[in-house]
Coordinates of C-alpha atoms in Angstrom, one line a residue:
M1 CA 51.9 8.1 -17.5
P2 CA 49.8 10.0 -14.9
G3 CA 47.8 7.8 -12.6
I4 CA 44.4 8.2 -11.2
A5 CA 44.3 9.9 -7.8
P6 CA 43.0 7.7 -4.9
A7 CA 40.5 10.5 -4.0
T8 CA 39.0 10.2 -7.5
L9 CA 38.6 6.4 -7.1
K10 CA 37.2 6.7 -3.6
G11 CA 34.6 9.2 -4.9
L12 CA 33.3 6.7 -7.4
C13 CA 31.6 4.6 -4.7
P14 CA 30.2 6.9 -2.0
E15 CA 29.7 5.0 1.3
N16 CA 26.0 5.6 1.7
E17 CA 24.9 5.2 -1.9
A18 CA 24.7 2.3 -4.3
G19 CA 24.1 1.3 -7.9
F20 CA 26.9 3.1 -9.6
H21 CA 28.0 1.7 -13.0
Y22 CA 31.3 2.9 -14.5
M23 CA 33.5 2.0 -17.5
M24 CA 37.2 2.3 -17.9
I25 CA 39.2 1.7 -21.1
Y26 CA 42.9 1.3 -20.5
D27 CA 46.1 0.8 -22.4
E28 CA 48.6 -0.1 -19.7
I29 CA 48.2 -2.9 -17.2
D30 CA 49.9 -0.7 -14.6
L31 CA 46.9 1.6 -14.7
L32 CA 44.5 -1.3 -14.1
R33 CA 46.6 -2.4 -11.2
E34 CA 46.5 1.0 -9.6
V35 CA 42.8 1.1 -10.0
Y36 CA 42.0 -2.3 -8.5
C37 CA 44.5 -1.8 -5.6
E38 CA 43.3 1.7 -4.7
M39 CA 39.6 0.8 -5.0
S40 CA 40.1 -2.4 -3.0
K41 CA 41.9 -0.6 -0.2
S42 CA 39.2 2.1 0.0
I43 CA 36.3 -0.4 -0.2
L44 CA 37.7 -2.8 2.3
N45 CA 38.6 0.0 4.8
S46 CA 35.0 1.1 4.6
N47 CA 33.5 -2.3 5.5
G48 CA 32.6 -3.1 1.9
V49 CA 33.1 -6.2 -0.2
I50 CA 35.3 -6.2 -3.3
L51 CA 34.9 -8.7 -6.2
I52 CA 37.6 -8.7 -8.8
L53 CA 37.0 -10.7 -12.0
T54 CA 40.4 -10.6 -13.6
Y55 CA 41.5 -11.5 -17.1
F56 CA 45.0 -10.3 -18.1
E57 CA 46.4 -11.2 -14.7
N58 CA 45.8 -14.4 -12.8
P59 CA 44.3 -14.2 -9.3
R60 CA 47.7 -14.8 -7.6
T61 CA 49.2 -11.8 -9.4
V62 CA 46.3 -9.7 -8.2
E63 CA 46.8 -10.9 -4.7
F64 CA 50.5 -10.1 -4.9
Y65 CA 49.8 -6.4 -5.8
L66 CA 47.1 -6.1 -3.2
K67 CA 49.5 -7.4 -0.6
N68 CA 52.1 -4.8 -1.7
M69 CA 49.5 -2.2 -1.0
G70 CA 49.3 -3.4 2.6
I71 CA 46.0 -5.3 2.2
D72 CA 45.8 -8.5 4.3
V73 CA 44.4 -10.7 1.5
E74 CA 43.9 -13.8 3.7
Q75 CA 42.1 -11.9 6.4
Y76 CA 39.7 -10.3 4.0
R77 CA 39.1 -13.6 2.2
R78 CA 38.3 -15.3 5.5
A79 CA 35.9 -12.5 6.3
E80 CA 34.2 -13.0 2.9
S81 CA 35.1 -9.4 2.0
L82 CA 37.5 -10.1 -0.9
F83 CA 36.8 -12.3 -3.9
I84 CA 39.4 -12.6 -6.7
I85 CA 38.1 -14.8 -9.6
D86 CA 39.4 -15.5 -13.0
S87 CA 36.8 -14.0 -15.3
V88 CA 37.3 -16.7 -17.9
Q89 CA 36.1 -19.2 -15.3
Q90 CA 33.2 -17.0 -14.3
F91 CA 32.1 -16.3 -17.8
F92 CA 32.6 -19.9 -19.1
N93 CA 29.2 -21.5 -19.7
S94 CA 27.6 -18.5 -18.0
S95 CA 25.2 -16.0 -19.6
A96 CA 25.3 -12.3 -18.9
E97 CA 22.3 -12.8 -16.6
D98 CA 24.2 -15.4 -14.6
V99 CA 27.1 -13.0 -14.0
V100 CA 24.8 -10.2 -12.9
R101 CA 22.9 -12.5 -10.7
F102 CA 26.2 -13.7 -9.1
V103 CA 27.1 -10.1 -8.2
E104 CA 23.6 -9.5 -6.9
L105 CA 23.7 -12.5 -4.6
L106 CA 27.1 -11.5 -3.2
N107 CA 25.7 -8.1 -2.6
K108 CA 22.6 -9.4 -0.7
R109 CA 24.8 -11.6 1.4
A110 CA 27.2 -8.8 2.2
I111 CA 24.3 -6.6 3.3
R112 CA 22.9 -9.4 5.5
Q113 CA 26.4 -9.6 7.1
G114 CA 26.3 -5.9 8.0
K115 CA 28.7 -4.8 5.2
N116 CA 28.3 -1.9 2.8
G117 CA 27.6 -4.0 -0.3
V118 CA 29.7 -5.3 -3.2
T119 CA 31.9 -3.3 -5.5
A120 CA 32.8 -5.3 -8.6
I121 CA 35.7 -4.7 -10.9
I122 CA 35.0 -6.8 -14.0
D123 CA 37.5 -7.3 -16.8
M124 CA 35.2 -7.7 -19.8
D125 CA 38.0 -8.9 -22.0
A126 CA 37.1 -12.5 -21.1
L127 CA 34.2 -12.2 -23.5
F128 CA 36.7 -11.7 -26.3
H129 CA 38.4 -14.9 -25.2
F130 CA 35.3 -16.8 -26.0
N131 CA 34.4 -14.7 -29.0
R132 CA 31.1 -13.7 -27.4
K133 CA 31.0 -10.1 -28.5
E134 CA 27.2 -10.1 -28.4
E135 CA 27.3 -10.6 -24.7
F136 CA 28.9 -7.2 -24.1
K137 CA 25.8 -5.3 -25.0
K138 CA 23.6 -7.8 -23.3
F139 CA 25.6 -7.6 -20.0
E140 CA 25.8 -3.9 -20.0
S141 CA 22.2 -3.3 -21.0
I142 CA 21.0 -5.6 -18.1
I143 CA 22.8 -3.3 -15.7
G144 CA 22.3 0.0 -17.5
Q145 CA 22.9 3.3 -15.8
T146 CA 20.2 3.4 -13.1
G147 CA 18.0 1.1 -10.9
N148 CA 20.9 -1.0 -9.6
E149 CA 20.8 0.0 -5.9
S150 CA 19.8 -3.5 -4.8
K151 CA 22.2 -5.3 -7.1
F152 CA 25.6 -3.8 -6.1
R153 CA 27.2 -0.8 -4.5
C154 CA 29.5 0.0 -7.5
M155 CA 30.5 -1.8 -10.7
L156 CA 33.5 -0.9 -12.8
C157 CA 33.7 -2.6 -16.2
V158 CA 37.2 -2.5 -17.6
Y159 CA 38.1 -3.0 -21.3
H160 CA 41.6 -3.0 -22.8
R161 CA 41.7 -0.4 -25.5
S162 CA 43.1 -2.6 -28.2
R163 CA 40.2 -5.1 -27.9
F164 CA 37.6 -2.4 -27.3
E165 CA 38.5 -0.6 -30.5
R166 CA 38.0 -3.9 -32.5
L167 CA 34.3 -3.6 -31.8
E168 CA 32.1 -1.8 -34.3
E169 CA 31.7 1.9 -33.6
G170 CA 28.0 1.6 -32.9
I171 CA 28.6 -1.2 -30.3
R172 CA 31.3 0.9 -28.6
D173 CA 29.0 3.9 -28.5
S174 CA 26.1 2.0 -27.0
L175 CA 28.4 0.3 -24.4
K176 CA 29.5 3.7 -23.2
K177 CA 25.9 4.9 -22.9
Y178 CA 25.1 2.1 -20.4
H179 CA 27.6 3.6 -17.9
K180 CA 27.2 6.5 -15.6
S181 CA 30.7 7.7 -16.4
C182 CA 33.8 6.6 -18.2
I183 CA 37.2 6.9 -16.6
N184 CA 39.9 8.1 -18.9
E185 CA 43.6 7.1 -18.8
D186 CA 44.6 10.5 -17.4
G187 CA 42.2 10.0 -14.5
T188 CA 39.5 12.4 -15.7
I189 CA 35.9 11.2 -15.5
F190 CA 33.6 11.8 -18.4
S191 CA 30.0 11.7 -17.3
Q192 CA 27.3 10.2 -19.5
S193 CA 23.9 11.8 -19.8
I194 CA 21.2 9.8 -18.1

């Protein structure tokens, strides 16, 4: 399976811009690993903050793969530049608004600390875990495609294809419309009309 080129991932979150909202639907966990590792490396090397809300892998597994990429996980944690959180814990007893507010607060703190803002990779499959399918549309609509410059630098919402395809077609279509672009498995980027 072809991977996504690091240059493609780096181009998703330009250094001097903010508010980008993307979607990725994936089949293989290896692709998701490649994405969170490459994006983390790029963001951390450019004085940014990375938040990973993981579902299919526990935070220790994510740390393992980041370390294999040469990322000093402990150093970045101490510097409050790297946050790896189980998305089930984050979404449990939280509304869509709570999660967006959490990302926004992290972003404001990062900027106050002289960093380039927060890039969040959020595994949305946790909402399937709680059977809260109505929260998908609510979460994505709160963020939308534009007007997020003060909330985050970049947000990538990831969905496993098998679960995403269980949603009604109308819901799938509306979720896609809330994102600036969708990243395909082959690494191509499909831009949405704004």
